[in-house]
CSV table of C-alpha atoms in Angstrom, one decimal:
chain,number,residue,atom,x,y,z
A,73,MET,CA,-7.2,14.5,-24.8
A,74,LYS,CA,-10.1,16.7,-23.2
A,75,ALA,CA,-9.2,18.9,-20.3
A,76,ILE,CA,-10.2,22.1,-18.6
A,77,VAL,CA,-8.1,25.0,-19.4
A,78,ILE,CA,-7.9,28.4,-17.4
A,79,THR,CA,-7.3,30.5,-20.8
A,80,GLU,CA,-6.8,33.9,-18.7
A,81,PHE,CA,-7.1,34.8,-15.0
A,82,GLY,CA,-10.5,35.8,-13.8
A,83,GLY,CA,-13.8,34.4,-12.9
A,84,PRO,CA,-15.5,31.0,-13.9
A,85,GLU,CA,-16.2,32.0,-17.4
A,86,VAL,CA,-12.4,31.5,-18.1
A,87,LEU,CA,-12.8,28.0,-17.7
A,88,LYS,CA,-12.7,26.2,-21.1
A,89,TYR,CA,-13.4,22.5,-21.9
A,90,THR,CA,-11.2,22.0,-24.8
A,91,GLU,CA,-8.5,19.7,-26.4
A,92,VAL,CA,-5.0,19.5,-25.3
A,93,GLU,CA,-1.8,17.2,-25.7
A,94,LYS,CA,-2.1,14.3,-23.6
A,95,PRO,CA,0.8,14.4,-20.9
A,96,THR,CA,3.9,12.6,-21.5
A,97,LEU,CA,5.3,10.1,-19.1
A,98,GLY,CA,9.0,10.0,-17.4
A,99,PRO,CA,10.8,8.0,-15.5
A,100,LYS,CA,9.3,7.2,-11.8
A,101,GLN,CA,6.1,8.6,-13.2
A,102,VAL,CA,2.6,7.3,-13.8
A,103,LEU,CA,0.0,7.9,-16.3
A,104,ILE,CA,-3.5,7.9,-15.0
A,105,ARG,CA,-7.0,7.9,-16.7
A,106,VAL,CA,-8.9,10.1,-14.3
A,107,ILE,CA,-12.2,9.0,-13.4
A,108,ALA,CA,-13.0,11.6,-10.9
A,109,THR,CA,-11.5,14.8,-9.6
A,110,ALA,CA,-12.1,17.5,-6.7
A,111,VAL,CA,-12.9,21.3,-6.8
A,112,ASN,CA,-10.2,22.7,-3.9
A,113,PHE,CA,-10.8,26.2,-2.8
A,114,ALA,CA,-6.9,26.6,-3.8
A,115,ASP,CA,-8.3,26.2,-7.7
A,116,ILE,CA,-10.3,29.0,-7.2
A,117,LYS,CA,-7.2,31.1,-5.6
A,118,ALA,CA,-5.4,29.8,-8.8
A,119,ARG,CA,-8.2,30.9,-11.4
A,120,TYR,CA,-7.3,34.3,-10.1
A,121,GLY,CA,-3.5,34.0,-10.2
A,122,LYS,CA,-3.6,34.2,-6.5
A,123,TYR,CA,-2.3,30.9,-5.5
A,124,HIS,CA,1.3,30.4,-4.4
A,125,GLY,CA,3.2,28.7,-7.4
A,126,THR,CA,0.6,29.1,-10.0
A,127,GLY,CA,2.2,29.7,-13.6
A,128,GLN,CA,0.5,31.7,-16.1
A,129,PRO,CA,-2.5,30.9,-18.4
A,130,PRO,CA,-3.0,28.9,-20.2
A,131,PHE,CA,-2.8,26.0,-17.8
A,132,VAL,CA,-4.9,22.9,-16.5
A,133,PRO,CA,-6.1,23.5,-13.1
A,134,GLY,CA,-6.7,21.0,-9.9
A,135,LEU,CA,-4.5,19.2,-7.4
A,136,ASP,CA,-5.9,15.6,-6.9
A,137,ALA,CA,-7.6,13.0,-8.6
A,138,ALA,CA,-8.7,9.2,-8.5
A,139,GLY,CA,-8.2,7.1,-11.4
A,140,THR,CA,-6.6,4.0,-12.8
A,141,VAL,CA,-3.1,3.4,-13.8
A,142,GLU,CA,-2.7,3.2,-17.6
A,143,ALA,CA,1.1,2.9,-18.0
A,144,VAL,CA,4.2,3.3,-15.7
A,145,GLY,CA,7.6,4.8,-16.4
A,146,GLU,CA,11.2,3.5,-16.0
A,147,GLY,CA,12.0,3.0,-12.8
A,148,VAL,CA,8.4,2.6,-11.2
A,149,LYS,CA,8.4,-0.2,-8.5
A,150,ARG,CA,5.2,0.1,-6.4
A,151,LEU,CA,2.5,0.8,-9.1
A,152,LYS,CA,1.6,-1.3,-12.0
A,153,ALA,CA,-1.3,-0.7,-15.1
A,154,GLY,CA,-4.6,-1.5,-13.7
A,155,ASP,CA,-4.3,-0.3,-10.3
A,156,ARG,CA,-6.8,2.0,-8.6
A,157,VAL,CA,-5.2,5.0,-7.3
A,158,ILE,CA,-5.3,8.8,-6.0
A,159,ALA,CA,-2.7,11.1,-6.8
A,160,PHE,CA,-1.3,14.6,-7.0
A,161,PRO,CA,-0.3,15.3,-10.4
A,162,LYS,CA,2.4,17.4,-12.0
A,163,ASN,CA,0.0,19.8,-14.0
A,164,GLY,CA,-3.6,20.0,-13.1
A,165,SER,CA,-6.0,17.3,-12.7
A,166,TYR,CA,-9.4,18.5,-14.5
A,167,ALA,CA,-8.2,16.3,-17.4
A,168,GLU,CA,-8.9,12.9,-18.8
A,169,TYR,CA,-5.3,11.7,-18.3
A,170,ILE,CA,-3.0,13.2,-15.7
A,171,VAL,CA,0.6,12.3,-15.1
A,172,ALA,CA,2.1,12.1,-11.4
A,173,ASP,CA,5.6,11.0,-10.0
A,174,GLU,CA,5.3,7.3,-8.3
A,175,TYR,CA,5.7,9.0,-4.6
A,176,LEU,CA,2.8,11.1,-4.7
A,177,THR,CA,0.5,8.1,-6.3
A,178,PHE,CA,-1.0,5.7,-3.8
A,179,ALA,CA,-2.9,2.5,-4.6
A,180,ILE,CA,-6.3,2.6,-3.1
A,181,PRO,CA,-8.2,-0.4,-1.5
A,182,ASP,CA,-11.0,-2.2,-3.7
A,183,SER,CA,-13.7,-1.1,-1.2
A,184,ILE,CA,-13.1,2.7,-1.6
A,185,ASP,CA,-14.9,3.6,-4.8
A,186,PHE,CA,-13.8,6.3,-7.1
A,187,GLU,CA,-16.0,8.9,-5.7
A,188,THR,CA,-14.7,8.7,-2.3
A,189,ALA,CA,-11.1,8.5,-3.5
A,190,ALA,CA,-11.5,11.7,-5.7
A,191,ALA,CA,-12.8,13.5,-2.7
A,192,CYS,CA,-10.1,12.5,-0.2
A,193,PRO,CA,-6.7,13.3,-1.0
A,194,THR,CA,-6.0,16.9,-0.4
A,195,VAL,CA,-8.8,17.2,2.3
A,196,SER,CA,-7.7,13.9,4.3
A,197,PHE,CA,-4.3,14.4,4.0
A,198,THR,CA,-4.3,17.8,5.1
A,199,SER,CA,-6.4,17.2,8.1
A,200,TYR,CA,-4.6,14.4,9.1
A,201,LYS,CA,-1.2,16.4,9.1
A,202,LEU,CA,-2.7,19.5,11.0
A,203,LEU,CA,-3.8,17.2,13.5
A,204,ALA,CA,-1.6,14.5,14.0
A,205,ASP,CA,1.8,16.1,12.8
A,206,VAL,CA,1.6,19.8,13.1
A,207,ALA,CA,-0.6,20.0,16.3
A,208,ARG,CA,-0.1,16.9,17.7
A,209,LEU,CA,-3.6,16.3,19.1
A,210,GLN,CA,-3.6,14.4,22.5
A,211,HIS,CA,-6.4,12.1,23.9
A,212,GLY,CA,-9.3,14.3,25.7
A,213,GLU,CA,-8.2,17.6,24.1
A,214,THR,CA,-11.0,19.9,22.4
A,215,VAL,CA,-10.4,21.0,19.0
A,216,LEU,CA,-12.1,24.1,17.5
A,217,ILE,CA,-12.3,24.3,13.3
A,218,HIS,CA,-13.2,27.4,11.2
A,219,ALA,CA,-15.1,26.6,7.9
A,220,ALA,CA,-16.4,23.3,9.5
A,221,ALA,CA,-19.1,22.5,6.9
A,222,GLY,CA,-16.6,22.7,4.1
A,223,GLY,CA,-14.4,19.7,2.8
A,224,ILE,CA,-11.4,20.0,4.9
A,225,GLY,CA,-14.0,21.2,7.8
A,226,THR,CA,-16.0,18.1,7.4
A,227,THR,CA,-13.0,15.9,7.2
A,228,ALA,CA,-10.8,17.2,10.1
A,229,ILE,CA,-14.4,16.8,12.6
A,230,GLN,CA,-14.2,12.9,11.7
A,231,LEU,CA,-10.3,12.6,11.9
A,232,ALA,CA,-10.2,14.8,15.4
A,233,LYS,CA,-12.6,12.2,16.7
A,234,VAL,CA,-10.8,9.0,15.4
A,235,LEU,CA,-7.5,10.7,16.6
A,236,GLY,CA,-8.9,11.1,20.4
A,237,ALA,CA,-10.4,14.6,20.4
A,238,LYS,CA,-13.1,14.5,23.6
A,239,ARG,CA,-15.0,17.7,22.1
A,240,VAL,CA,-14.9,19.3,18.5
A,241,ILE,CA,-16.4,22.5,17.9
A,242,GLY,CA,-17.1,23.7,14.6
A,243,THR,CA,-17.5,27.7,13.1
A,244,ILE,CA,-19.6,28.4,10.2
A,245,GLY,CA,-20.1,31.8,8.3
A,246,ASN,CA,-23.6,30.7,7.5
A,247,GLU,CA,-26.5,29.2,9.7
A,248,SER,CA,-27.6,27.0,6.6
A,249,LYS,CA,-24.3,24.9,6.8
A,250,LYS,CA,-24.6,24.1,10.6
A,251,ALA,CA,-26.4,20.5,9.4
A,252,ALA,CA,-23.5,19.7,7.9
A,253,ALA,CA,-21.0,20.4,10.3
A,254,LEU,CA,-23.2,18.5,13.0
A,255,GLU,CA,-23.7,15.3,10.8
A,256,ALA,CA,-19.9,15.5,10.3
A,257,GLY,CA,-19.9,14.7,14.1
A,258,ALA,CA,-19.4,18.3,15.7
A,259,ASP,CA,-20.5,18.3,19.2
A,260,HIS,CA,-21.4,22.3,18.7
A,261,VAL,CA,-21.4,24.4,15.9
A,262,ILE,CA,-21.2,28.4,16.3
A,263,CYS,CA,-22.3,30.7,13.6
A,264,TYR,CA,-19.5,33.7,13.6
A,265,GLU,CA,-21.8,36.2,11.7
A,266,ILE,CA,-24.2,36.1,14.5
A,267,GLU,CA,-22.4,35.1,17.6
A,268,ASP,CA,-19.0,35.7,19.2
A,269,PHE,CA,-17.5,32.5,18.5
A,270,ALA,CA,-14.4,33.1,21.1
A,271,ALA,CA,-16.7,33.8,24.0
A,272,LYS,CA,-19.0,30.7,23.2
A,273,VAL,CA,-16.0,28.2,23.0
A,274,ASN,CA,-14.6,29.6,26.2
A,275,GLU,CA,-18.5,29.3,27.6
A,276,LEU,CA,-18.7,25.7,26.3
A,277,THR,CA,-15.1,24.8,27.9
A,278,ASP,CA,-15.6,26.5,31.2
A,279,GLY,CA,-13.2,29.2,30.5
A,280,GLN,CA,-10.6,26.7,29.6
A,281,GLY,CA,-10.5,27.5,25.6
A,282,ALA,CA,-9.8,25.0,22.8
A,283,ASP,CA,-6.4,22.9,22.8
A,284,VAL,CA,-5.9,23.0,19.0
A,285,ILE,CA,-7.5,25.4,16.5
A,286,LEU,CA,-7.5,24.9,13.0
A,287,ASP,CA,-7.7,28.1,10.9
A,288,SER,CA,-8.1,28.3,7.1
A,289,ILE,CA,-9.7,31.8,7.3
A,290,SER,CA,-7.0,34.2,8.8
A,291,GLY,CA,-7.5,37.9,9.1
A,292,TRP,CA,-9.8,38.8,12.2
A,293,VAL,CA,-10.9,35.2,12.9
A,294,ALA,CA,-7.3,34.0,13.6
A,295,GLU,CA,-6.6,37.2,15.8
A,296,LYS,CA,-10.2,36.1,17.6
A,297,SER,CA,-8.7,32.7,17.7
A,298,LEU,CA,-6.1,33.7,20.3
A,299,GLU,CA,-8.8,34.9,22.8
A,300,CYS,CA,-10.2,31.0,23.0
A,301,LEU,CA,-7.1,29.2,23.0
A,302,ALA,CA,-6.3,27.3,25.9
A,303,TYR,CA,-2.8,27.5,27.9
A,304,TYR,CA,-0.6,25.3,26.2
A,305,GLY,CA,-2.6,25.4,23.2
A,306,ARG,CA,-1.8,25.3,19.5
A,307,LEU,CA,-3.2,27.6,16.6
A,308,VAL,CA,-2.5,26.2,13.0
A,309,ASN,CA,-3.1,28.5,10.1
A,310,PHE,CA,-3.3,26.7,6.9
A,311,GLY,CA,-5.0,29.0,4.7
A,312,ASN,CA,-6.1,32.6,4.0
A,313,ALA,CA,-9.4,32.5,2.6
A,314,ALA,CA,-10.6,35.8,4.2
A,315,GLY,CA,-8.3,37.1,1.0
A,316,GLY,CA,-6.2,40.5,1.9
A,317,MET,CA,-6.7,40.4,5.6
A,318,VAL,CA,-3.9,39.6,7.7
A,319,GLY,CA,-4.1,38.3,11.2
A,320,GLN,CA,-1.9,40.0,13.9
A,321,VAL,CA,0.0,38.2,16.7
A,322,LYS,CA,1.2,39.7,19.8
A,323,THR,CA,4.2,37.5,21.2
A,324,THR,CA,2.6,38.6,24.7
A,325,ASP,CA,-0.2,36.3,23.9
A,326,LEU,CA,2.2,33.1,23.6
A,327,HIS,CA,5.0,32.8,25.9
A,328,SER,CA,3.2,33.6,29.4
A,329,ARG,CA,0.5,31.1,28.4
A,330,CYS,CA,2.8,28.6,26.9
A,331,ARG,CA,0.6,28.9,23.3
A,332,SER,CA,1.9,28.4,20.0
A,333,VAL,CA,1.1,29.7,16.7
A,334,MET,CA,2.0,27.2,13.7
A,335,GLY,CA,1.4,27.3,10.1
A,336,PHE,CA,1.2,24.4,7.4
A,337,SER,CA,0.9,24.2,3.6
A,338,LEU,CA,0.0,20.9,1.7
A,339,GLY,CA,1.0,22.3,-1.5
A,340,THR,CA,4.6,23.3,0.0
A,341,THR,CA,4.8,19.6,1.6
A,342,ARG,CA,4.3,18.2,-1.9
A,343,ASP,CA,7.0,20.2,-3.3
A,344,ARG,CA,9.3,20.4,-1.0
A,345,ARG,CA,9.1,17.1,1.5
A,346,PRO,CA,6.6,14.9,-0.7
A,347,TYR,CA,8.2,11.6,1.1
A,348,LEU,CA,5.9,12.8,4.0
A,349,LEU,CA,2.7,11.9,2.6
A,350,GLN,CA,3.4,8.0,2.3
A,351,ASP,CA,3.1,7.8,6.1
A,352,THR,CA,0.0,9.9,5.8
A,353,ALA,CA,-1.6,7.7,3.0
A,354,ASP,CA,-0.8,4.6,5.4
A,355,GLN,CA,-3.0,6.3,7.9
A,356,VAL,CA,-5.8,8.0,6.1
A,357,LEU,CA,-6.9,5.4,3.6
A,358,PRO,CA,-7.3,2.6,6.1
A,359,TYR,CA,-9.5,4.9,8.0
A,360,LEU,CA,-11.6,5.3,4.5
A,361,ALA,CA,-11.5,1.7,4.1
A,362,ASP,CA,-13.1,0.7,7.5
A,363,GLY,CA,-15.5,3.6,7.4
A,364,ARG,CA,-14.5,5.4,10.5
A,365,LEU,CA,-13.8,8.4,8.1
A,366,GLN,CA,-16.2,9.0,5.6
A,367,MET,CA,-15.9,11.7,2.8
A,368,LYS,CA,-18.9,14.4,2.5
A,369,ILE,CA,-19.6,14.9,-1.2
A,370,GLY,CA,-21.9,17.9,-1.5
A,371,SER,CA,-22.2,18.1,-5.4
A,372,ARG,CA,-21.1,16.4,-8.7
A,373,PHE,CA,-21.0,17.9,-11.6
A,374,SER,CA,-19.6,16.7,-15.2
A,375,ILE,CA,-15.9,17.8,-16.2
A,376,GLU,CA,-17.7,20.0,-18.9
A,377,ASP,CA,-19.4,21.8,-16.2
A,378,ALA,CA,-16.5,23.1,-14.4
A,379,ALA,CA,-17.6,26.4,-14.3
A,380,LYS,CA,-20.9,25.7,-12.5
A,381,ALA,CA,-19.0,23.8,-9.8
A,382,HIS,CA,-16.6,26.8,-9.4
A,383,GLU,CA,-19.6,29.2,-9.3
A,384,LEU,CA,-20.9,27.0,-6.1
A,385,VAL,CA,-17.7,26.6,-4.3
A,386,GLU,CA,-17.2,30.7,-4.4
A,387,SER,CA,-20.9,31.6,-3.4
A,388,ARG,CA,-19.8,29.9,-0.1
A,389,GLN,CA,-23.0,28.0,0.0
A,390,SER,CA,-21.3,24.8,-1.1
A,391,THR,CA,-20.9,21.9,2.0
A,392,GLY,CA,-18.9,19.2,1.7
A,393,LYS,CA,-16.6,18.2,-1.3
A,394,ILE,CA,-17.3,19.0,-4.9
A,395,LEU,CA,-16.5,16.5,-7.7
A,396,LEU,CA,-16.0,16.7,-11.2
A,397,THR,CA,-16.6,13.6,-13.1
A,398,LEU,CA,-15.2,12.2,-16.6
């Protein structure tokens, strides 16, 4: 089969479209013909060898995909050949065929097209887990979402509203991304390159701050977030887009105001507690099917042009999800 292979750690030029062995189907696994797959920021980190669990080159990148079941292994009960599915595969998704464990493969309703399906797994599952299960968002609360114009940002804005948030505030690093966050449903959008986001959040909330803050950047952004985290507020870190910068938290900023700082990784959850994701799928997919959640697709590339897709994501100019189609 054809696939994109990372031949060595480095820039987009190390992504090669080439012939590889078709994956072998094992017990309780599903063979899927891929229709489309998404580019996630984790793929960029994996290309540089900086994503946790990344193996040594050569390997196929990619975390999730949408397609059609070609065959099922011994012991598979929930799925059959011909089913339309999304999946988190065992060994990369930038390929014509993938193999995924049954419990990491989810049937999708006919009303969800394959592009929408391909855009949703990582960002919608992550957003739901962050808001509903980790932060335990309550009706009427204020949510602050950093990197609000990206795939997770535009998804989390919508899900926060679906789950009962009264006000959603987004931050962006470039003023040109403001429209994407507003279109997703943010009530206010702050460009932290030209404005003190913590001061603005406190102003917008009459000094109360945000009840829930979702942070995929870390570093100074995480530190600054504590300046606008409400009493009993929850700051959830789920990434380190700032690279080598590490945010510092003072314990005195937590206990006296009954605040919490928590972490979440969808990758770790897939590896260690994958059974938790079936409930997530049961919650998220109906939102997609009835239109309450809409995937914001920024750009589409053929799989042969994966390097161009990576260049766009790495430029920080992209908005929404970036797809690769086969």
